[in-house]
PDB file of C-alpha atoms in Angstrom:
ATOM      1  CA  UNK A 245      59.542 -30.379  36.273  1.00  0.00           C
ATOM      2  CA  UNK A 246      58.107 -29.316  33.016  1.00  0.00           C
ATOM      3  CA  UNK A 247      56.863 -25.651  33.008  1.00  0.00           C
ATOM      4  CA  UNK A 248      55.039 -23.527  30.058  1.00  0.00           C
ATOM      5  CA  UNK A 249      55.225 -19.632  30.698  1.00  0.00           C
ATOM      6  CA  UNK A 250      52.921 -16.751  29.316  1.00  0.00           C
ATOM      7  CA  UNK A 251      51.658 -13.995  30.580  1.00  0.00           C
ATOM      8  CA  UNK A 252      48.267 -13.635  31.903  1.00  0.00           C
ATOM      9  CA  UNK A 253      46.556 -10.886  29.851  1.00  0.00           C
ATOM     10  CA  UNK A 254      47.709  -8.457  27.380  1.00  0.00           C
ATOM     11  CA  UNK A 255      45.495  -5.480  25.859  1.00  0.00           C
ATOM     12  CA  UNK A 256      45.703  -3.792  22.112  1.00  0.00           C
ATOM     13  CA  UNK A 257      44.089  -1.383  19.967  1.00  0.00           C
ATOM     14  CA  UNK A 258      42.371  -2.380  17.066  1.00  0.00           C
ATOM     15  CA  UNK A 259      44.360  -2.843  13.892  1.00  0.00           C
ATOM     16  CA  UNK A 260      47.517  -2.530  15.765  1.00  0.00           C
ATOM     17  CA  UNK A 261      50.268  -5.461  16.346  1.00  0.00           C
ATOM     18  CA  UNK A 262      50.573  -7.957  19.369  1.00  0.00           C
ATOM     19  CA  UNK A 263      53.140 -10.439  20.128  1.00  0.00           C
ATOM     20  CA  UNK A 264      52.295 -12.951  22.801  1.00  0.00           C
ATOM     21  CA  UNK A 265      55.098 -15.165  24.208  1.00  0.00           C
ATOM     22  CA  UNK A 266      55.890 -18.511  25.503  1.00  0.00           C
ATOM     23  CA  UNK A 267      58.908 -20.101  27.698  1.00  0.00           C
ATOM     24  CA  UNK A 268      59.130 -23.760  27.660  1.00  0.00           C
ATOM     25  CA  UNK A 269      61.100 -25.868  29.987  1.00  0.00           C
ATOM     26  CA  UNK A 270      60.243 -29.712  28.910  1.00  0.00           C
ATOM     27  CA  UNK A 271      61.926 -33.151  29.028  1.00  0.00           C
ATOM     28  CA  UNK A 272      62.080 -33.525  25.313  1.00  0.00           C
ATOM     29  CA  UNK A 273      60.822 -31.535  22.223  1.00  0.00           C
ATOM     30  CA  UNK A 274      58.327 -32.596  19.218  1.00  0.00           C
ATOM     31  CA  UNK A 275      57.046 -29.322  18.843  1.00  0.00           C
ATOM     32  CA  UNK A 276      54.892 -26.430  20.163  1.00  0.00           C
ATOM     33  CA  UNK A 277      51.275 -25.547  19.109  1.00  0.00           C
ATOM     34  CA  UNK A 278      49.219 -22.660  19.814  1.00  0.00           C
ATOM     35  CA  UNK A 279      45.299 -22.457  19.328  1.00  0.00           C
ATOM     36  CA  UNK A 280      43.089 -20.510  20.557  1.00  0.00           C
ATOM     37  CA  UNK A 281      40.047 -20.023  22.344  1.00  0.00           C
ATOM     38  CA  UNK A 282      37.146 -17.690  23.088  1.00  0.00           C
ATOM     39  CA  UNK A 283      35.445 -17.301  26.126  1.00  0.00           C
ATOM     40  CA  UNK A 284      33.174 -20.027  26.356  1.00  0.00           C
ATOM     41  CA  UNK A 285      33.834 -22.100  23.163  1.00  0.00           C
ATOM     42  CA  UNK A 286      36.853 -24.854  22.013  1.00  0.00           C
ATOM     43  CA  UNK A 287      40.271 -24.389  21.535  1.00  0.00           C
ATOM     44  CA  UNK A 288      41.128 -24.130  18.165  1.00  0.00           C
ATOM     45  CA  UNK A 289      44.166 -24.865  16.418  1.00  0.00           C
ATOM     46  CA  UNK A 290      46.440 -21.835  14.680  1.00  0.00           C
ATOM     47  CA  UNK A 291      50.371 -23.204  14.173  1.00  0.00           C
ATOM     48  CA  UNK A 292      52.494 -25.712  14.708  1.00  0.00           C
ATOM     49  CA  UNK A 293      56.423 -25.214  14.666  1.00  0.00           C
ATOM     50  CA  UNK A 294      58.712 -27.981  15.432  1.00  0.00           C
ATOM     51  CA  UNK A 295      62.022 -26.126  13.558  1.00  0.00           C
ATOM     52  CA  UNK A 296      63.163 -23.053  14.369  1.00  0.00           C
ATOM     53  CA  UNK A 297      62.219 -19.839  12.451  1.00  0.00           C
ATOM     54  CA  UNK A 298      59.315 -17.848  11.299  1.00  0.00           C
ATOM     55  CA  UNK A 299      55.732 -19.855   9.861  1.00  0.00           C
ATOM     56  CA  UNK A 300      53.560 -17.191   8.814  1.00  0.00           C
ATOM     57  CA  UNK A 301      49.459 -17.815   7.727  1.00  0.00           C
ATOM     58  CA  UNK A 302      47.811 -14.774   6.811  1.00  0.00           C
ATOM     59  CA  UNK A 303      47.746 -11.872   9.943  1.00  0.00           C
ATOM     60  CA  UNK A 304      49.334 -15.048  12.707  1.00  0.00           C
ATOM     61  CA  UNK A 305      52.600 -15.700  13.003  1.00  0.00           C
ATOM     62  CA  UNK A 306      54.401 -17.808  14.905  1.00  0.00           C
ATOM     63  CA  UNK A 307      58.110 -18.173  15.795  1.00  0.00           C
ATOM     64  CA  UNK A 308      60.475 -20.601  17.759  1.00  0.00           C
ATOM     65  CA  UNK A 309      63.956 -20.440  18.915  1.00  0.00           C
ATOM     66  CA  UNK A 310      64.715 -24.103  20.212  1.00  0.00           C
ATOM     67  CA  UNK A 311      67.953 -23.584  21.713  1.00  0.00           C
ATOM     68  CA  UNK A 312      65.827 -20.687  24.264  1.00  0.00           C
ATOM     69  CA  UNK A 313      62.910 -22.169  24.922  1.00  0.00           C
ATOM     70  CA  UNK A 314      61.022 -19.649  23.698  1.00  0.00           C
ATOM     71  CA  UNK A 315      58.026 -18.849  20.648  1.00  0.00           C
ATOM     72  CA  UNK A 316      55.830 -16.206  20.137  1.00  0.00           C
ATOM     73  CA  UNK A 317      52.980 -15.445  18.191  1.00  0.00           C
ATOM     74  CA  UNK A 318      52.129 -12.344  16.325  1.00  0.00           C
ATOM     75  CA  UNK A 319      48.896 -10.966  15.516  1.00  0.00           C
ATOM     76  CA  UNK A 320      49.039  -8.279  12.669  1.00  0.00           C
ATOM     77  CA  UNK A 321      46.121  -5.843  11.531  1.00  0.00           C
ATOM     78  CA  UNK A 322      43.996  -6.737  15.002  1.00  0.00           C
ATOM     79  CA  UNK A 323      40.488  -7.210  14.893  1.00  0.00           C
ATOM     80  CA  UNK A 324      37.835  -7.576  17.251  1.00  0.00           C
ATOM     81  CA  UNK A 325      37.160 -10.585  16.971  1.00  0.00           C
ATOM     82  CA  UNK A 326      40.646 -11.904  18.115  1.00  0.00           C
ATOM     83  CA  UNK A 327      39.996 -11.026  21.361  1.00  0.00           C
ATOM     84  CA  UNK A 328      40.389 -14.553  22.497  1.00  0.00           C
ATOM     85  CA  UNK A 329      43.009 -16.319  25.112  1.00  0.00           C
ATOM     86  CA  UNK A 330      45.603 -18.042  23.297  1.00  0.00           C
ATOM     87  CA  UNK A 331      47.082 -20.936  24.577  1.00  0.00           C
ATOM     88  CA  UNK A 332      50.814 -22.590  23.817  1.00  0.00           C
ATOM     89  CA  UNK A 333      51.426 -26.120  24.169  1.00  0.00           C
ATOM     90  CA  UNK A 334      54.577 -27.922  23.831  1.00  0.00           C
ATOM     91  CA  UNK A 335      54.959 -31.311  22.827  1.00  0.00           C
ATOM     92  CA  UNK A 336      57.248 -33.511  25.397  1.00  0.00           C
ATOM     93  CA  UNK A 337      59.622 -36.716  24.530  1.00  0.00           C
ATOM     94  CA  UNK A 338      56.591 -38.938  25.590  1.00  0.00           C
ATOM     95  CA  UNK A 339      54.292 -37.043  22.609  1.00  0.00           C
ATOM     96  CA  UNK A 340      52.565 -35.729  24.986  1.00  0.00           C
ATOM     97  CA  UNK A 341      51.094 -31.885  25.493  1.00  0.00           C
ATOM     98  CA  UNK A 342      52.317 -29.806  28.052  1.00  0.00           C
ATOM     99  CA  UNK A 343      50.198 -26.815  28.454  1.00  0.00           C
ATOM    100  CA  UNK A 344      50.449 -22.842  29.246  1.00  0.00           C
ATOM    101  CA  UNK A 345      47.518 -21.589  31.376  1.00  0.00           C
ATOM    102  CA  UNK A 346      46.781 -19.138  28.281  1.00  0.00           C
ATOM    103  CA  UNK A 347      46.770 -15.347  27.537  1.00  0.00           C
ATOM    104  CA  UNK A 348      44.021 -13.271  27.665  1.00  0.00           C
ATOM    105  CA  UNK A 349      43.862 -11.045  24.441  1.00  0.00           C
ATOM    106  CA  UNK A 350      41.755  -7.554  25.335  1.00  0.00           C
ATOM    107  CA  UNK A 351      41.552  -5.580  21.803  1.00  0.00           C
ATOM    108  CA  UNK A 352      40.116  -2.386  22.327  1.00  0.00           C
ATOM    109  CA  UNK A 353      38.416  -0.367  19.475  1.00  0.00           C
TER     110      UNK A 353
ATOM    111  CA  UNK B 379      32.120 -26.509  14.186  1.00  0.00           C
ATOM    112  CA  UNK B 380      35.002 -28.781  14.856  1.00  0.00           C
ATOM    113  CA  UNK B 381      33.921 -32.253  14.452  1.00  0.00           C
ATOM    114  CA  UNK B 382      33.953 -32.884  17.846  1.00  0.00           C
ATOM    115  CA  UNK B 383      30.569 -33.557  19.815  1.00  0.00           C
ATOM    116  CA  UNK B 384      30.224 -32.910  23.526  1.00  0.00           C
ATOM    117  CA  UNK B 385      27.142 -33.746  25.843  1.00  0.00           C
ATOM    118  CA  UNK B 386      25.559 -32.280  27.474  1.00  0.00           C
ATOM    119  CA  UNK B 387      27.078 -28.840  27.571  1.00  0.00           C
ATOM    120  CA  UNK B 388      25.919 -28.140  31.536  1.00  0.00           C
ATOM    121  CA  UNK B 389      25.943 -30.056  34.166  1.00  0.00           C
ATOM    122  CA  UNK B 390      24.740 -29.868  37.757  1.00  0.00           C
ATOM    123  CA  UNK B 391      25.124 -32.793  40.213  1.00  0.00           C
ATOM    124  CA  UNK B 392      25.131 -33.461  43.665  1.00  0.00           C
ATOM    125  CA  UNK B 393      28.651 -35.493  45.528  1.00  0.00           C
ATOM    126  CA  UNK B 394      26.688 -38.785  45.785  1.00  0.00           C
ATOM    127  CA  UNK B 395      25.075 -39.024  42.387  1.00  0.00           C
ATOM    128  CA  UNK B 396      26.520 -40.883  39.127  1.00  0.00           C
ATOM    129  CA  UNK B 397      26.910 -38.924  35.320  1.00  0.00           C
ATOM    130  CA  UNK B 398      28.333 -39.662  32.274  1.00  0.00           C
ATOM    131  CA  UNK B 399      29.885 -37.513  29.458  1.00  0.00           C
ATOM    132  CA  UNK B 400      29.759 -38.127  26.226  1.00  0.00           C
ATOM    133  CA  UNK B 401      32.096 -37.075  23.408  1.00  0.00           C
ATOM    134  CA  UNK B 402      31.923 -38.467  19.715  1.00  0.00           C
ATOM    135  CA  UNK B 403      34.082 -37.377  16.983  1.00  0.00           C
ATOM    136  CA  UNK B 404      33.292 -37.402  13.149  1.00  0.00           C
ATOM    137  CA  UNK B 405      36.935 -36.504  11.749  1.00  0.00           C
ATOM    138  CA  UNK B 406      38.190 -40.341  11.365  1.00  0.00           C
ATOM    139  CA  UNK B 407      40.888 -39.987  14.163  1.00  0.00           C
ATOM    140  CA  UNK B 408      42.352 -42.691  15.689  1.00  0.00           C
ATOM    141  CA  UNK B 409      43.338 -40.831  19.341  1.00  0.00           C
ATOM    142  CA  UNK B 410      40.912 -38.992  22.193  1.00  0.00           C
ATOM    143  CA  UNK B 411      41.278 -37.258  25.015  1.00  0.00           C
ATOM    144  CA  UNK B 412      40.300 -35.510  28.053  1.00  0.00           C
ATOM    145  CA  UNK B 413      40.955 -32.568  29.417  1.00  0.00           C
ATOM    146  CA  UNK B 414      39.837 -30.440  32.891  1.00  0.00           C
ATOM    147  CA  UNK B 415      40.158 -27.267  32.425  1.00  0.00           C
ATOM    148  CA  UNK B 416      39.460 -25.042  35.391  1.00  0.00           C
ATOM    149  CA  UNK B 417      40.036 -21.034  35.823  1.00  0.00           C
ATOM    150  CA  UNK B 418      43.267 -19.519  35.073  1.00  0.00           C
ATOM    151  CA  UNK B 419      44.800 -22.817  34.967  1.00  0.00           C
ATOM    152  CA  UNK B 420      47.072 -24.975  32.196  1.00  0.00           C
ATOM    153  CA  UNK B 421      44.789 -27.792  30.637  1.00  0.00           C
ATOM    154  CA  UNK B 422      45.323 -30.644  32.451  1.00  0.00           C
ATOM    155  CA  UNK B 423      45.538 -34.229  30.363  1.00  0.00           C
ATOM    156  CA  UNK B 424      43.539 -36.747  32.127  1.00  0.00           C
ATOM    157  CA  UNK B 425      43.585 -39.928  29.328  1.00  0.00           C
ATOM    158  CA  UNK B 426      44.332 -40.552  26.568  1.00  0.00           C
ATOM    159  CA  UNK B 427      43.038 -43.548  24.033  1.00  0.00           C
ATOM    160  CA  UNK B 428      44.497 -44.581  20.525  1.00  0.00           C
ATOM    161  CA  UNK B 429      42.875 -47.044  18.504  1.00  0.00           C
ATOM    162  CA  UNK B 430      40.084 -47.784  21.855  1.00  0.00           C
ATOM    163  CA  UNK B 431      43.355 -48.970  23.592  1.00  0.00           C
ATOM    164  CA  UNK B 432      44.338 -46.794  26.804  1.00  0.00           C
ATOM    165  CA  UNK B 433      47.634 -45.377  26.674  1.00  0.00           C
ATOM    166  CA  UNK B 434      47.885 -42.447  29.430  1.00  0.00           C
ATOM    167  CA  UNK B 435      46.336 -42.296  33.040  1.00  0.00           C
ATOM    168  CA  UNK B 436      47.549 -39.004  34.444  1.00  0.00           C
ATOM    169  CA  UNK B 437      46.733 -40.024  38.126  1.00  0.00           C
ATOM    170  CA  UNK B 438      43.058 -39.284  37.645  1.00  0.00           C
ATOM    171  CA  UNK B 439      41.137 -40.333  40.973  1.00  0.00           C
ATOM    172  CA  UNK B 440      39.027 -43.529  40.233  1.00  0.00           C
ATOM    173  CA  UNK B 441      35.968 -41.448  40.672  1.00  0.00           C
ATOM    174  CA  UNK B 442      36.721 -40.647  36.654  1.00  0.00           C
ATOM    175  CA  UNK B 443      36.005 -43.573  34.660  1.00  0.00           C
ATOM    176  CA  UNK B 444      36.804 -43.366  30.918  1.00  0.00           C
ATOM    177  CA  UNK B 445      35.361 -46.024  28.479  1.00  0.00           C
ATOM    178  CA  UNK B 446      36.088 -45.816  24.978  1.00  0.00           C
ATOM    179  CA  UNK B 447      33.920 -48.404  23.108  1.00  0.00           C
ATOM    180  CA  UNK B 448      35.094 -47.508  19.516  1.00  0.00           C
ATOM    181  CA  UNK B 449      37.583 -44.983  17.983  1.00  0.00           C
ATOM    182  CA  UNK B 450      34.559 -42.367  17.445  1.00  0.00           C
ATOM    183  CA  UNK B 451      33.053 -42.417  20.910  1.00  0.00           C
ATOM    184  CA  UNK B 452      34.334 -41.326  24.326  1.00  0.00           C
ATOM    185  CA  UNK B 453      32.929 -41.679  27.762  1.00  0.00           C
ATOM    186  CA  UNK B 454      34.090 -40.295  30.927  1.00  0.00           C
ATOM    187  CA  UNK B 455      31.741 -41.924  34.111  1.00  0.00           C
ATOM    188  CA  UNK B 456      31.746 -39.582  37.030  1.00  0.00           C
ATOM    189  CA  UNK B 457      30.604 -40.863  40.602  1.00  0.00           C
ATOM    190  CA  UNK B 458      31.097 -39.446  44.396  1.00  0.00           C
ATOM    191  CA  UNK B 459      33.269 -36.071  43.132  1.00  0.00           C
ATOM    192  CA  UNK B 460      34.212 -33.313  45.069  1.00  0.00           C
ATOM    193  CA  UNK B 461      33.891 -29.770  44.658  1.00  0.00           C
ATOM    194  CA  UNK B 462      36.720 -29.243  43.194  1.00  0.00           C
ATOM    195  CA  UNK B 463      36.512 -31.835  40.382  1.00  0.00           C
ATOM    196  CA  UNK B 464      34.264 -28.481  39.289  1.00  0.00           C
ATOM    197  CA  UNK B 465      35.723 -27.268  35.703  1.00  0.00           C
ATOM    198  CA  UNK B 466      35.283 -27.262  32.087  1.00  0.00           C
ATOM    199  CA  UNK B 467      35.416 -30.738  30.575  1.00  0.00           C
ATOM    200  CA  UNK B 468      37.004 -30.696  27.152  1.00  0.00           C
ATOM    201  CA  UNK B 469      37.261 -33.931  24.676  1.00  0.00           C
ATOM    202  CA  UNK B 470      39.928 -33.733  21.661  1.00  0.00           C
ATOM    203  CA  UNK B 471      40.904 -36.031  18.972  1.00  0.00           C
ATOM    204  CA  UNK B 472      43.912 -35.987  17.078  1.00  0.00           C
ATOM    205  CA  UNK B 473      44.760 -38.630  13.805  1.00  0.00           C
ATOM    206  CA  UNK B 474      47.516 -40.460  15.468  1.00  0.00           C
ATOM    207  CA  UNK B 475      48.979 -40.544  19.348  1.00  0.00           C
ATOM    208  CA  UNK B 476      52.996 -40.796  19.646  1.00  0.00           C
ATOM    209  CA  UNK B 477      54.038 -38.960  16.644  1.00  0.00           C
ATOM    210  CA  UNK B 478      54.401 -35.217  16.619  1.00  0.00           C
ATOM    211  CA  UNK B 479      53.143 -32.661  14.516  1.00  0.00           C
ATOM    212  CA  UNK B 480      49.256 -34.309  14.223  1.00  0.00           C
ATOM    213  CA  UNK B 481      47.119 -31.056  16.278  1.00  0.00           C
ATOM    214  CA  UNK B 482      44.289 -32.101  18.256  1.00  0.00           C
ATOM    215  CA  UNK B 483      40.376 -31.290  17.394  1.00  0.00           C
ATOM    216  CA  UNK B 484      38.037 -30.154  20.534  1.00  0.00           C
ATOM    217  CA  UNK B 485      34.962 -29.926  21.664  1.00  0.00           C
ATOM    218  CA  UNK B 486      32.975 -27.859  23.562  1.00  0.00           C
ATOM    219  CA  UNK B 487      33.358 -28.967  26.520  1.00  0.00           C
ATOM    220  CA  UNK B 488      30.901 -29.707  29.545  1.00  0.00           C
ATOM    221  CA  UNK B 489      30.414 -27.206  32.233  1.00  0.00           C
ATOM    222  CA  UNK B 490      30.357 -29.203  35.486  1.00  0.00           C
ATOM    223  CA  UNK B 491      29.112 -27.960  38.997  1.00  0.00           C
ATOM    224  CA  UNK B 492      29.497 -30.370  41.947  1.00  0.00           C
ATOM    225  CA  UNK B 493      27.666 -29.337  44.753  1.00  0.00           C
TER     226      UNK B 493
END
């Protein structure tokens, strides 16, 4: 079966640095998104990688190692306000999006 | 504000009665979606239409009805749920379906209570 692994919740400090991360297992691969959402409101999108390697937009980053089955995104310089889950999402051979049940982001001042 | 309109936000109904949901997106897109998303739990696809045509059915029960009269508007038509058919209702559009890369737009979502 096709399976999308984060953990549950994670807690920081406030201007610190978190990385979140995400195992895949899916029958195919055209890529792996993460958004995010806050309590109550959309998901949003942050990054798309479909190669491996580093894609960095201002304090997110997100990574991908194909041949692992694995991403992660980093938060730099943490802020309240990105107290959020985060969600990964992997694109299958069919185009279609396989989901993680999210990770709860706790930053504390 | 993500382009993507949801209503109504909350919804309370009863096992017997019949609802609608309505989703309408302003971005131009040629795919929608929806999503249940309950506690703690991946997103779960329930259809998908590009260009008003149909292309995934995730074994929804019939008691979820989608209608998608043009690309911008989305219906889903609820009658006799359960329960657990409880959840967060989220609509998304994306430009294209069956090509990678294109990220998908949502909406607020509807709260729904069955009772």
């Amino acid at each position: 079966g096709q399976n999308i692994d984060q953990p549950t919740e994670m807690t920081a400090t406030e201007g610190a640095i978190v990385q979140i991360n995400c195992t895949y297992q899916t029958s195919g691969f055209n890529g792996l998104f993460w958004y995010q959402q806050h309590a109550g409101e959309a998901p949003t999108f942050l990054s798309y990688n479909v190669l491996d390697g580093l894609e960095e937009k201002g304090r997110f980053s997100s990574f991908l190692s194909r041949s692992k089955g694995y991403s992660y995104l980093l938060l730099k310089e943490l802020q309240m306000k990105d107290s959020a889950s985060y969600l990964c999402a992997v694109s299958d051979s069919n185009y279609q999006l396989i989901w993680g049940a999210g990770t709860k982001l706790i930053i504390k001042p | 504000e993500t382009g993507v309109t949801q209503t109504p936000r909350h919804l309370v109904m009863g096992m017997t009665n019949k609802k609608s949901l309505k989703c309408e997106q302003h971005l131009g897109h040629n795919a929608m979606y929806w999503y249940k998303q309950s506690a703690k739990k991946p997103l779960e696809l329930m259809f998908v239409y590009n260009f008003k045509e149909q292309t995934e059915n995730n074994s929804v029960p019939s008691r979820f009805s989608p209608e998608c009269p043009n690309s911008s508007h989305l219906f889903l038509h609820l009658h006799t749920l359960q329960p657990e058919d409880s959840a967060l209702y989220l609509c998304a559009s994306s430009q294209d379906w069956g090509t990678s890369g294109y990220e998908q737009y949502f909406g607020p979502g509807t709260r729904l209570t069955v009772t």
